[in-house]
PDB file of C-alpha atoms in Angstrom:
ATOM      1  CA  MET G   1      21.757  95.911  72.353  1.00 47.00           C
ATOM      2  CA  ALA G   2      21.913  95.050  76.050  1.00 59.00           C
ATOM      3  CA  VAL G   3      24.395  96.900  78.224  1.00 77.00           C
ATOM      4  CA  ILE G   4      25.582  96.170  81.748  1.00 95.00           C
ATOM      5  CA  ASP G   5      23.536  98.385  84.023  1.00 97.00           C
ATOM      6  CA  LEU G   6      22.990  97.629  87.700  1.00 98.00           C
ATOM      7  CA  THR G   7      20.979 100.725  88.519  1.00 98.00           C
ATOM      8  CA  GLY G   8      18.379 100.013  91.162  1.00 97.00           C
ATOM      9  CA  LYS G   9      19.878  96.693  92.228  1.00 98.00           C
ATOM     10  CA  VAL G  10      21.024  95.902  95.755  1.00 98.00           C
ATOM     11  CA  ALA G  11      23.977  93.518  95.948  1.00 98.00           C
ATOM     12  CA  VAL G  12      25.642  91.700  98.831  1.00 98.00           C
ATOM     13  CA  ILE G  13      29.309  91.002  98.098  1.00 98.00           C
ATOM     14  CA  THR G  14      31.337  88.903 100.522  1.00 98.00           C
ATOM     15  CA  GLY G  15      35.080  89.155 100.957  1.00 97.00           C
ATOM     16  CA  ALA G  16      34.634  92.755  99.846  1.00 98.00           C
ATOM     17  CA  GLY G  17      37.473  94.091 101.952  1.00 97.00           C
ATOM     18  CA  SER G  18      40.131  93.297  99.353  1.00 96.00           C
ATOM     19  CA  GLY G  19      40.988  91.531  96.113  1.00 96.00           C
ATOM     20  CA  ILE G  20      38.211  90.284  93.844  1.00 97.00           C
ATOM     21  CA  GLY G  21      35.567  91.293  96.367  1.00 97.00           C
ATOM     22  CA  ARG G  22      36.675  94.914  96.557  1.00 98.00           C
ATOM     23  CA  ALA G  23      37.053  95.186  92.779  1.00 98.00           C
ATOM     24  CA  THR G  24      33.565  93.731  92.363  1.00 98.00           C
ATOM     25  CA  ALA G  25      32.088  96.108  94.919  1.00 98.00           C
ATOM     26  CA  GLN G  26      33.690  99.091  93.192  1.00 98.00           C
ATOM     27  CA  LEU G  27      32.493  98.031  89.747  1.00 98.00           C
ATOM     28  CA  PHE G  28      28.959  97.252  90.913  1.00 98.00           C
ATOM     29  CA  ALA G  29      28.736 100.677  92.532  1.00 98.00           C
ATOM     30  CA  GLU G  30      30.063 102.357  89.374  1.00 98.00           C
ATOM     31  CA  LEU G  31      27.337 100.574  87.407  1.00 98.00           C
ATOM     32  CA  GLY G  32      24.637 101.889  89.730  1.00 98.00           C
ATOM     33  CA  ALA G  33      24.158  99.156  92.305  1.00 98.00           C
ATOM     34  CA  THR G  34      23.788  99.702  96.024  1.00 98.00           C
ATOM     35  CA  VAL G  35      26.410  97.506  97.692  1.00 98.00           C
ATOM     36  CA  VAL G  36      26.545  95.757 101.043  1.00 98.00           C
ATOM     37  CA  ALA G  37      30.259  95.062 101.496  1.00 98.00           C
ATOM     38  CA  SER G  38      30.672  92.034 103.755  1.00 98.00           C
ATOM     39  CA  ASP G  39      33.968  90.856 105.202  1.00 97.00           C
ATOM     40  CA  ILE G  40      35.325  89.269 108.356  1.00 96.00           C
ATOM     41  CA  ALA G  41      37.823  92.148 108.521  1.00 94.00           C
ATOM     42  CA  GLU G  42      37.299  95.841 109.211  1.00 96.00           C
ATOM     43  CA  THR G  43      38.570  96.487 105.679  1.00 97.00           C
ATOM     44  CA  ALA G  44      34.910  96.232 104.640  1.00 98.00           C
ATOM     45  CA  HIS G  45      34.553  99.783 105.977  1.00 98.00           C
ATOM     46  CA  GLU G  46      37.520 100.908 103.879  1.00 98.00           C
ATOM     47  CA  THR G  47      35.802  99.523 100.796  1.00 98.00           C
ATOM     48  CA  VAL G  48      32.616 101.406 101.648  1.00 98.00           C
ATOM     49  CA  GLU G  49      34.593 104.631 102.060  1.00 98.00           C
ATOM     50  CA  LEU G  50      36.069 104.114  98.586  1.00 98.00           C
ATOM     51  CA  LEU G  51      32.636 103.489  97.080  1.00 98.00           C
ATOM     52  CA  GLN G  52      31.035 106.463  98.796  1.00 98.00           C
ATOM     53  CA  GLY G  53      33.989 108.672  97.904  1.00 98.00           C
ATOM     54  CA  ALA G  54      33.344 107.863  94.248  1.00 98.00           C
ATOM     55  CA  GLY G  55      29.669 108.733  94.577  1.00 97.00           C
ATOM     56  CA  GLY G  56      28.309 105.250  95.193  1.00 98.00           C
ATOM     57  CA  THR G  57      25.817 103.984  97.753  1.00 98.00           C
ATOM     58  CA  ALA G  58      27.122 101.317 100.114  1.00 98.00           C
ATOM     59  CA  SER G  59      27.181  99.992 103.643  1.00 98.00           C
ATOM     60  CA  ALA G  60      29.465  97.566 105.455  1.00 98.00           C
ATOM     61  CA  HIS G  61      28.745  94.432 107.429  1.00 97.00           C
ATOM     62  CA  VAL G  62      31.613  92.869 109.379  1.00 98.00           C
ATOM     63  CA  GLY G  63      31.335  89.265 110.523  1.00 97.00           C
ATOM     64  CA  ASP G  64      32.099  85.611 109.869  1.00 97.00           C
ATOM     65  CA  ILE G  65      29.756  84.352 107.146  1.00 97.00           C
ATOM     66  CA  GLY G  66      30.661  80.784 108.116  1.00 97.00           C
ATOM     67  CA  ASP G  67      28.214  81.364 110.971  1.00 97.00           C
ATOM     68  CA  ALA G  68      24.584  80.958 109.878  1.00 98.00           C
ATOM     69  CA  ALA G  69      23.313  83.772 112.092  1.00 98.00           C
ATOM     70  CA  THR G  70      25.871  86.172 110.617  1.00 97.00           C
ATOM     71  CA  ALA G  71      24.905  85.199 107.081  1.00 98.00           C
ATOM     72  CA  ASP G  72      21.258  85.810 107.895  1.00 98.00           C
ATOM     73  CA  ALA G  73      22.182  89.185 109.367  1.00 98.00           C
ATOM     74  CA  VAL G  74      24.042  90.258 106.225  1.00 98.00           C
ATOM     75  CA  VAL G  75      20.993  89.605 104.069  1.00 98.00           C
ATOM     76  CA  ALA G  76      18.702  91.233 106.637  1.00 98.00           C
ATOM     77  CA  ALA G  77      20.940  94.309 106.595  1.00 97.00           C
ATOM     78  CA  ALA G  78      20.561  94.609 102.833  1.00 98.00           C
ATOM     79  CA  VAL G  79      16.793  94.530 103.118  1.00 98.00           C
ATOM     80  CA  GLU G  80      16.539  96.807 106.150  1.00 98.00           C
ATOM     81  CA  ARG G  81      19.049  99.420 104.969  1.00 97.00           C
ATOM     82  CA  HIS G  82      18.434  99.360 101.234  1.00 98.00           C
ATOM     83  CA  GLY G  83      15.008  97.848 100.630  1.00 98.00           C
ATOM     84  CA  GLY G  84      15.760  94.487  99.049  1.00 98.00           C
ATOM     85  CA  LEU G  85      18.296  92.118  97.547  1.00 98.00           C
ATOM     86  CA  HIS G  86      18.799  91.492  93.842  1.00 98.00           C
ATOM     87  CA  ALA G  87      22.283  90.006  93.641  1.00 98.00           C
ATOM     88  CA  LEU G  88      24.534  87.957  95.903  1.00 99.00           C
ATOM     89  CA  VAL G  89      28.216  87.480  95.139  1.00 98.00           C
ATOM     90  CA  ASN G  90      29.687  84.694  97.274  1.00 98.00           C
ATOM     91  CA  ASN G  91      33.326  85.665  96.944  1.00 98.00           C
ATOM     92  CA  ALA G  92      34.841  85.181 100.409  1.00 97.00           C
ATOM     93  CA  GLY G  93      37.249  82.264 100.481  1.00 96.00           C
ATOM     94  CA  ILE G  94      40.472  80.953 101.949  1.00 95.00           C
ATOM     95  CA  MET G  95      43.214  78.751 100.538  1.00 93.00           C
ATOM     96  CA  ASP G  96      44.434  75.483 102.000  1.00 92.00           C
ATOM     97  CA  HIS G  97      48.041  74.247 102.329  1.00 89.00           C
ATOM     98  CA  PHE G  98      48.048  72.314  99.036  1.00 90.00           C
ATOM     99  CA  ALA G  99      48.133  69.044 100.961  1.00 92.00           C
ATOM    100  CA  GLY G 100      46.616  65.834  99.642  1.00 94.00           C
ATOM    101  CA  ALA G 101      43.975  64.052 101.721  1.00 96.00           C
ATOM    102  CA  ALA G 102      46.512  61.934 103.602  1.00 95.00           C
ATOM    103  CA  ALA G 103      48.145  65.048 105.041  1.00 94.00           C
ATOM    104  CA  VAL G 104      45.131  67.300 105.725  1.00 96.00           C
ATOM    105  CA  GLU G 105      44.514  68.021 109.394  1.00 95.00           C
ATOM    106  CA  ASP G 106      40.985  68.184 110.768  1.00 97.00           C
ATOM    107  CA  ASP G 107      41.112  71.837 111.781  1.00 96.00           C
ATOM    108  CA  LEU G 108      42.276  72.981 108.333  1.00 95.00           C
ATOM    109  CA  TRP G 109      39.596  70.900 106.590  1.00 97.00           C
ATOM    110  CA  ARG G 110      36.865  72.361 108.775  1.00 98.00           C
ATOM    111  CA  ARG G 111      38.162  75.925 108.472  1.00 97.00           C
ATOM    112  CA  VAL G 112      38.263  75.780 104.660  1.00 97.00           C
ATOM    113  CA  MET G 113      34.818  74.195 104.428  1.00 98.00           C
ATOM    114  CA  ARG G 114      33.376  76.730 106.867  1.00 98.00           C
ATOM    115  CA  VAL G 115      34.432  79.710 104.786  1.00 97.00           C
ATOM    116  CA  ASN G 116      34.343  78.310 101.252  1.00 98.00           C
ATOM    117  CA  LEU G 117      31.193  76.197 101.369  1.00 98.00           C
ATOM    118  CA  ASP G 118      29.205  76.688 104.570  1.00 98.00           C
ATOM    119  CA  GLY G 119      29.234  80.467 104.147  1.00 98.00           C
ATOM    120  CA  PRO G 120      27.966  80.461 100.550  1.00 98.00           C
ATOM    121  CA  PHE G 121      25.283  77.929 101.501  1.00 98.00           C
ATOM    122  CA  PHE G 122      24.086  79.983 104.473  1.00 98.00           C
ATOM    123  CA  LEU G 123      24.019  83.158 102.379  1.00 98.00           C
ATOM    124  CA  THR G 124      22.314  81.459  99.455  1.00 98.00           C
ATOM    125  CA  ARG G 125      19.624  80.119 101.772  1.00 98.00           C
ATOM    126  CA  ALA G 126      19.082  83.537 103.337  1.00 98.00           C
ATOM    127  CA  ALA G 127      19.104  85.286  99.957  1.00 98.00           C
ATOM    128  CA  LEU G 128      16.565  82.883  98.464  1.00 98.00           C
ATOM    129  CA  ARG G 129      14.157  83.615 101.300  1.00 98.00           C
ATOM    130  CA  VAL G 130      14.196  87.234 100.115  1.00 98.00           C
ATOM    131  CA  MET G 131      14.575  86.753  96.365  1.00 98.00           C
ATOM    132  CA  LEU G 132      11.876  84.121  95.856  1.00 98.00           C
ATOM    133  CA  PRO G 133       8.982  86.218  97.207  1.00 98.00           C
ATOM    134  CA  ALA G 134      10.336  89.185  95.207  1.00 98.00           C
ATOM    135  CA  GLY G 135      10.266  87.237  91.936  1.00 98.00           C
ATOM    136  CA  GLY G 136      13.918  86.475  91.341  1.00 98.00           C
ATOM    137  CA  GLY G 137      17.545  87.399  91.707  1.00 98.00           C
ATOM    138  CA  SER G 138      21.090  86.532  90.687  1.00 98.00           C
ATOM    139  CA  ILE G 139      23.495  84.449  92.763  1.00 99.00           C
ATOM    140  CA  ILE G 140      27.126  84.481  91.650  1.00 99.00           C
ATOM    141  CA  ASN G 141      29.567  82.095  93.275  1.00 98.00           C
ATOM    142  CA  ILE G 142      33.288  82.688  92.915  1.00 98.00           C
ATOM    143  CA  ALA G 143      34.506  79.123  92.632  1.00 98.00           C
ATOM    144  CA  SER G 144      37.931  78.297  91.207  1.00 96.00           C
ATOM    145  CA  GLU G 145      39.875  76.371  88.632  1.00 93.00           C
ATOM    146  CA  ALA G 146      40.097  73.924  91.546  1.00 93.00           C
ATOM    147  CA  GLY G 147      36.347  73.418  91.252  1.00 96.00           C
ATOM    148  CA  ILE G 148      36.642  71.860  87.804  1.00 95.00           C
ATOM    149  CA  ARG G 149      39.886  69.896  88.066  1.00 91.00           C
ATOM    150  CA  GLY G 150      41.914  68.048  90.661  1.00 91.00           C
ATOM    151  CA  ALA G 151      45.293  69.654  90.092  1.00 87.00           C
ATOM    152  CA  ALA G 152      44.919  73.249  91.205  1.00 87.00           C
ATOM    153  CA  ALA G 153      45.030  73.144  95.015  1.00 91.00           C
ATOM    154  CA  GLY G 154      44.970  70.797  97.987  1.00 94.00           C
ATOM    155  CA  ALA G 155      42.230  68.352  98.954  1.00 95.00           C
ATOM    156  CA  ALA G 156      40.319  70.739 101.228  1.00 96.00           C
ATOM    157  CA  TYR G 157      40.183  73.704  98.864  1.00 96.00           C
ATOM    158  CA  THR G 158      39.443  71.479  95.870  1.00 96.00           C
ATOM    159  CA  ALA G 159      36.585  69.715  97.645  1.00 98.00           C
ATOM    160  CA  SER G 160      35.138  73.020  98.858  1.00 98.00           C
ATOM    161  CA  LYS G 161      35.082  74.516  95.379  1.00 98.00           C
ATOM    162  CA  HIS G 162      33.645  71.358  93.799  1.00 98.00           C
ATOM    163  CA  GLY G 163      30.938  71.588  96.450  1.00 98.00           C
ATOM    164  CA  LEU G 164      30.304  75.226  95.588  1.00 98.00           C
ATOM    165  CA  ILE G 165      29.793  74.294  91.951  1.00 98.00           C
ATOM    166  CA  GLY G 166      27.340  71.613  93.004  1.00 98.00           C
ATOM    167  CA  LEU G 167      25.447  74.177  95.075  1.00 98.00           C
ATOM    168  CA  THR G 168      25.397  76.502  92.060  1.00 98.00           C
ATOM    169  CA  ARG G 169      23.966  73.905  89.706  1.00 98.00           C
ATOM    170  CA  ASN G 170      21.337  72.665  92.145  1.00 98.00           C
ATOM    171  CA  THR G 171      20.210  76.206  92.947  1.00 98.00           C
ATOM    172  CA  ALA G 172      19.987  77.128  89.264  1.00 98.00           C
ATOM    173  CA  TYR G 173      17.940  74.071  88.376  1.00 98.00           C
ATOM    174  CA  THR G 174      15.703  74.004  91.438  1.00 98.00           C
ATOM    175  CA  TYR G 175      14.606  77.634  91.203  1.00 98.00           C
ATOM    176  CA  ALA G 176      14.818  78.302  87.459  1.00 98.00           C
ATOM    177  CA  LYS G 177      11.059  78.744  87.073  1.00 98.00           C
ATOM    178  CA  GLN G 178      10.981  81.176  89.995  1.00 98.00           C
ATOM    179  CA  GLY G 179      13.320  83.742  88.488  1.00 98.00           C
ATOM    180  CA  ILE G 180      16.503  82.720  90.277  1.00 98.00           C
ATOM    181  CA  ARG G 181      19.731  82.620  88.313  1.00 98.00           C
ATOM    182  CA  ALA G 182      22.824  80.984  89.817  1.00 99.00           C
ATOM    183  CA  ASN G 183      26.204  80.877  88.118  1.00 98.00           C
ATOM    184  CA  ALA G 184      29.786  80.171  89.106  1.00 98.00           C
ATOM    185  CA  ILE G 185      32.979  81.892  87.996  1.00 98.00           C
ATOM    186  CA  CYS G 186      36.135  79.781  88.058  1.00 97.00           C
ATOM    187  CA  PRO G 187      39.232  81.980  88.232  1.00 95.00           C
ATOM    188  CA  GLY G 188      42.739  80.679  87.729  1.00 88.00           C
ATOM    189  CA  GLY G 189      45.568  82.654  89.274  1.00 82.00           C
ATOM    190  CA  VAL G 190      44.509  86.133  90.389  1.00 82.00           C
ATOM    191  CA  GLU G 191      46.607  88.849  91.998  1.00 84.00           C
ATOM    192  CA  THR G 192      45.011  88.874  95.467  1.00 71.00           C
ATOM    193  CA  ASN G 193      46.033  88.317  99.067  1.00 63.00           C
ATOM    194  CA  VAL G 194      44.537  84.804  99.309  1.00 61.00           C
ATOM    195  CA  MET G 195      48.048  83.403  99.728  1.00 53.00           C
ATOM    196  CA  THR G 196      48.482  84.796 103.234  1.00 60.00           C
ATOM    197  CA  PRO G 197      51.819  84.551 105.093  1.00 64.00           C
ATOM    198  CA  ASP G 198      50.367  81.713 107.173  1.00 66.00           C
ATOM    199  CA  ILE G 199      49.474  79.736 104.052  1.00 62.00           C
ATOM    200  CA  GLN G 200      52.870  80.361 102.480  1.00 63.00           C
ATOM    201  CA  GLN G 201      54.614  79.250 105.665  1.00 69.00           C
ATOM    202  CA  HIS G 202      52.691  75.969 105.845  1.00 70.00           C
ATOM    203  CA  ILE G 203      52.554  74.931 102.184  1.00 70.00           C
ATOM    204  CA  ASP G 204      52.850  71.168 101.793  1.00 59.00           C
ATOM    205  CA  GLN G 205      55.680  71.058  99.244  1.00 74.00           C
ATOM    206  CA  GLU G 206      55.088  67.410  98.363  1.00 68.00           C
ATOM    207  CA  GLY G 207      51.414  68.043  97.729  1.00 60.00           C
ATOM    208  CA  LEU G 208      52.164  71.182  95.728  1.00 63.00           C
ATOM    209  CA  ALA G 209      54.652  69.332  93.549  1.00 64.00           C
ATOM    210  CA  ALA G 210      52.143  66.556  92.907  1.00 69.00           C
ATOM    211  CA  ILE G 211      49.382  68.819  91.593  1.00 70.00           C
ATOM    212  CA  THR G 212      51.311  71.551  89.770  1.00 69.00           C
ATOM    213  CA  PRO G 213      51.103  70.946  86.026  1.00 59.00           C
ATOM    214  CA  VAL G 214      54.025  71.947  83.827  1.00 47.00           C
ATOM    215  CA  HIS G 215      51.888  74.364  81.828  1.00 47.00           C
ATOM    216  CA  GLN G 216      50.499  76.237  84.838  1.00 54.00           C
ATOM    217  CA  SER G 217      53.432  78.622  84.978  1.00 53.00           C
ATOM    218  CA  ALA G 218      52.634  79.726  81.442  1.00 50.00           C
ATOM    219  CA  GLN G 219      49.214  81.092  82.445  1.00 68.00           C
ATOM    220  CA  ARG G 220      48.924  84.830  83.032  1.00 75.00           C
ATOM    221  CA  THR G 221      47.961  86.005  86.505  1.00 83.00           C
ATOM    222  CA  ALA G 222      44.701  87.922  86.227  1.00 88.00           C
ATOM    223  CA  GLN G 223      43.742  91.170  87.884  1.00 94.00           C
ATOM    224  CA  PRO G 224      40.726  91.234  90.236  1.00 94.00           C
ATOM    225  CA  ILE G 225      38.796  93.543  87.901  1.00 96.00           C
ATOM    226  CA  GLU G 226      38.826  90.821  85.246  1.00 96.00           C
ATOM    227  CA  GLN G 227      36.762  88.624  87.544  1.00 97.00           C
ATOM    228  CA  ALA G 228      34.590  91.560  88.599  1.00 97.00           C
ATOM    229  CA  ASN G 229      33.696  92.315  84.976  1.00 98.00           C
ATOM    230  CA  LEU G 230      32.209  88.851  84.544  1.00 98.00           C
ATOM    231  CA  ALA G 231      30.380  89.062  87.876  1.00 98.00           C
ATOM    232  CA  ALA G 232      28.800  92.351  86.829  1.00 98.00           C
ATOM    233  CA  PHE G 233      27.545  90.822  83.590  1.00 98.00           C
ATOM    234  CA  LEU G 234      26.036  87.869  85.446  1.00 98.00           C
ATOM    235  CA  ALA G 235      24.298  90.196  87.913  1.00 98.00           C
ATOM    236  CA  SER G 236      22.833  92.308  85.133  1.00 98.00           C
ATOM    237  CA  ASP G 237      19.719  91.879  83.023  1.00 96.00           C
ATOM    238  CA  ALA G 238      22.020  91.353  80.049  1.00 96.00           C
ATOM    239  CA  ALA G 239      22.559  87.827  81.423  1.00 97.00           C
ATOM    240  CA  SER G 240      18.831  87.143  81.824  1.00 97.00           C
ATOM    241  CA  ASN G 241      19.065  83.702  80.168  1.00 97.00           C
ATOM    242  CA  VAL G 242      22.339  82.625  81.779  1.00 98.00           C
ATOM    243  CA  SER G 243      21.903  80.264  84.704  1.00 98.00           C
ATOM    244  CA  GLY G 244      23.643  77.107  85.847  1.00 98.00           C
ATOM    245  CA  ALA G 245      26.767  78.158  83.952  1.00 98.00           C
ATOM    246  CA  ILE G 246      30.185  77.199  85.297  1.00 98.00           C
ATOM    247  CA  ILE G 247      32.467  79.703  83.598  1.00 98.00           C
ATOM    248  CA  PRO G 248      36.266  79.406  83.609  1.00 96.00           C
ATOM    249  CA  ASN G 249      37.863  82.865  83.747  1.00 94.00           C
ATOM    250  CA  ASP G 250      41.397  81.590  83.789  1.00 91.00           C
ATOM    251  CA  GLY G 251      43.265  82.865  80.755  1.00 89.00           C
ATOM    252  CA  GLY G 252      42.892  79.532  78.973  1.00 88.00           C
ATOM    253  CA  TRP G 253      44.248  77.275  81.722  1.00 83.00           C
ATOM    254  CA  SER G 254      41.211  74.975  81.614  1.00 85.00           C
ATOM    255  CA  ALA G 255      41.547  74.645  77.841  1.00 83.00           C
ATOM    256  CA  GLY G 256      44.768  72.649  78.229  1.00 73.00           C
TER     257      GLY G 256
END
């Protein structure tokens, strides 16, 4: 019977300074992986201190993964510091203001796309350049309920997560025979800090009202570890035949 064991694997996890990213980094380290904790904030170092304090092996990389050079540097750091790259978790993401397309401003659209889609693309490209010569690897994209329906967020966030799912499927299919596995996790509500004070202050109430289904309030808010558990499975050899999967992890929201 297969068990989840990440011993010997090197994993890059973005948005690792808090929320799902930090929970994933902690779990991966507990399961034996060496973790590169990437974040735009200095909290990446706090995550590394937690991992090392618990006996894990980890290093931090602070920078904006929406910049291609930074994304390349994160992957290079994994190889230079730890000898390779076996798993990439594209978790970093930001929320929009819940506005429909008619009310989305250019700067918000570009900011959301930069973090939620450009970053995962840049990192996927960099990771593949390492994983393909090595014979394979696992890419895990943290998408969203908004990636599989139109009534979970605003136009910018929804489009970015649909794009991330498209990137996941294309990567899985294109490189299947070369040992690459790519999967996407689609969380519903999770107890994180993605709803920053700035987002809360600028929520488009009309847009929010238009996309909020009556049943949404009945769905339980998940804990970050519940997303991390699935990511760990997908990174492990126990998921050796799982690729191209778009997996709702939303407490049943998508079943309605």
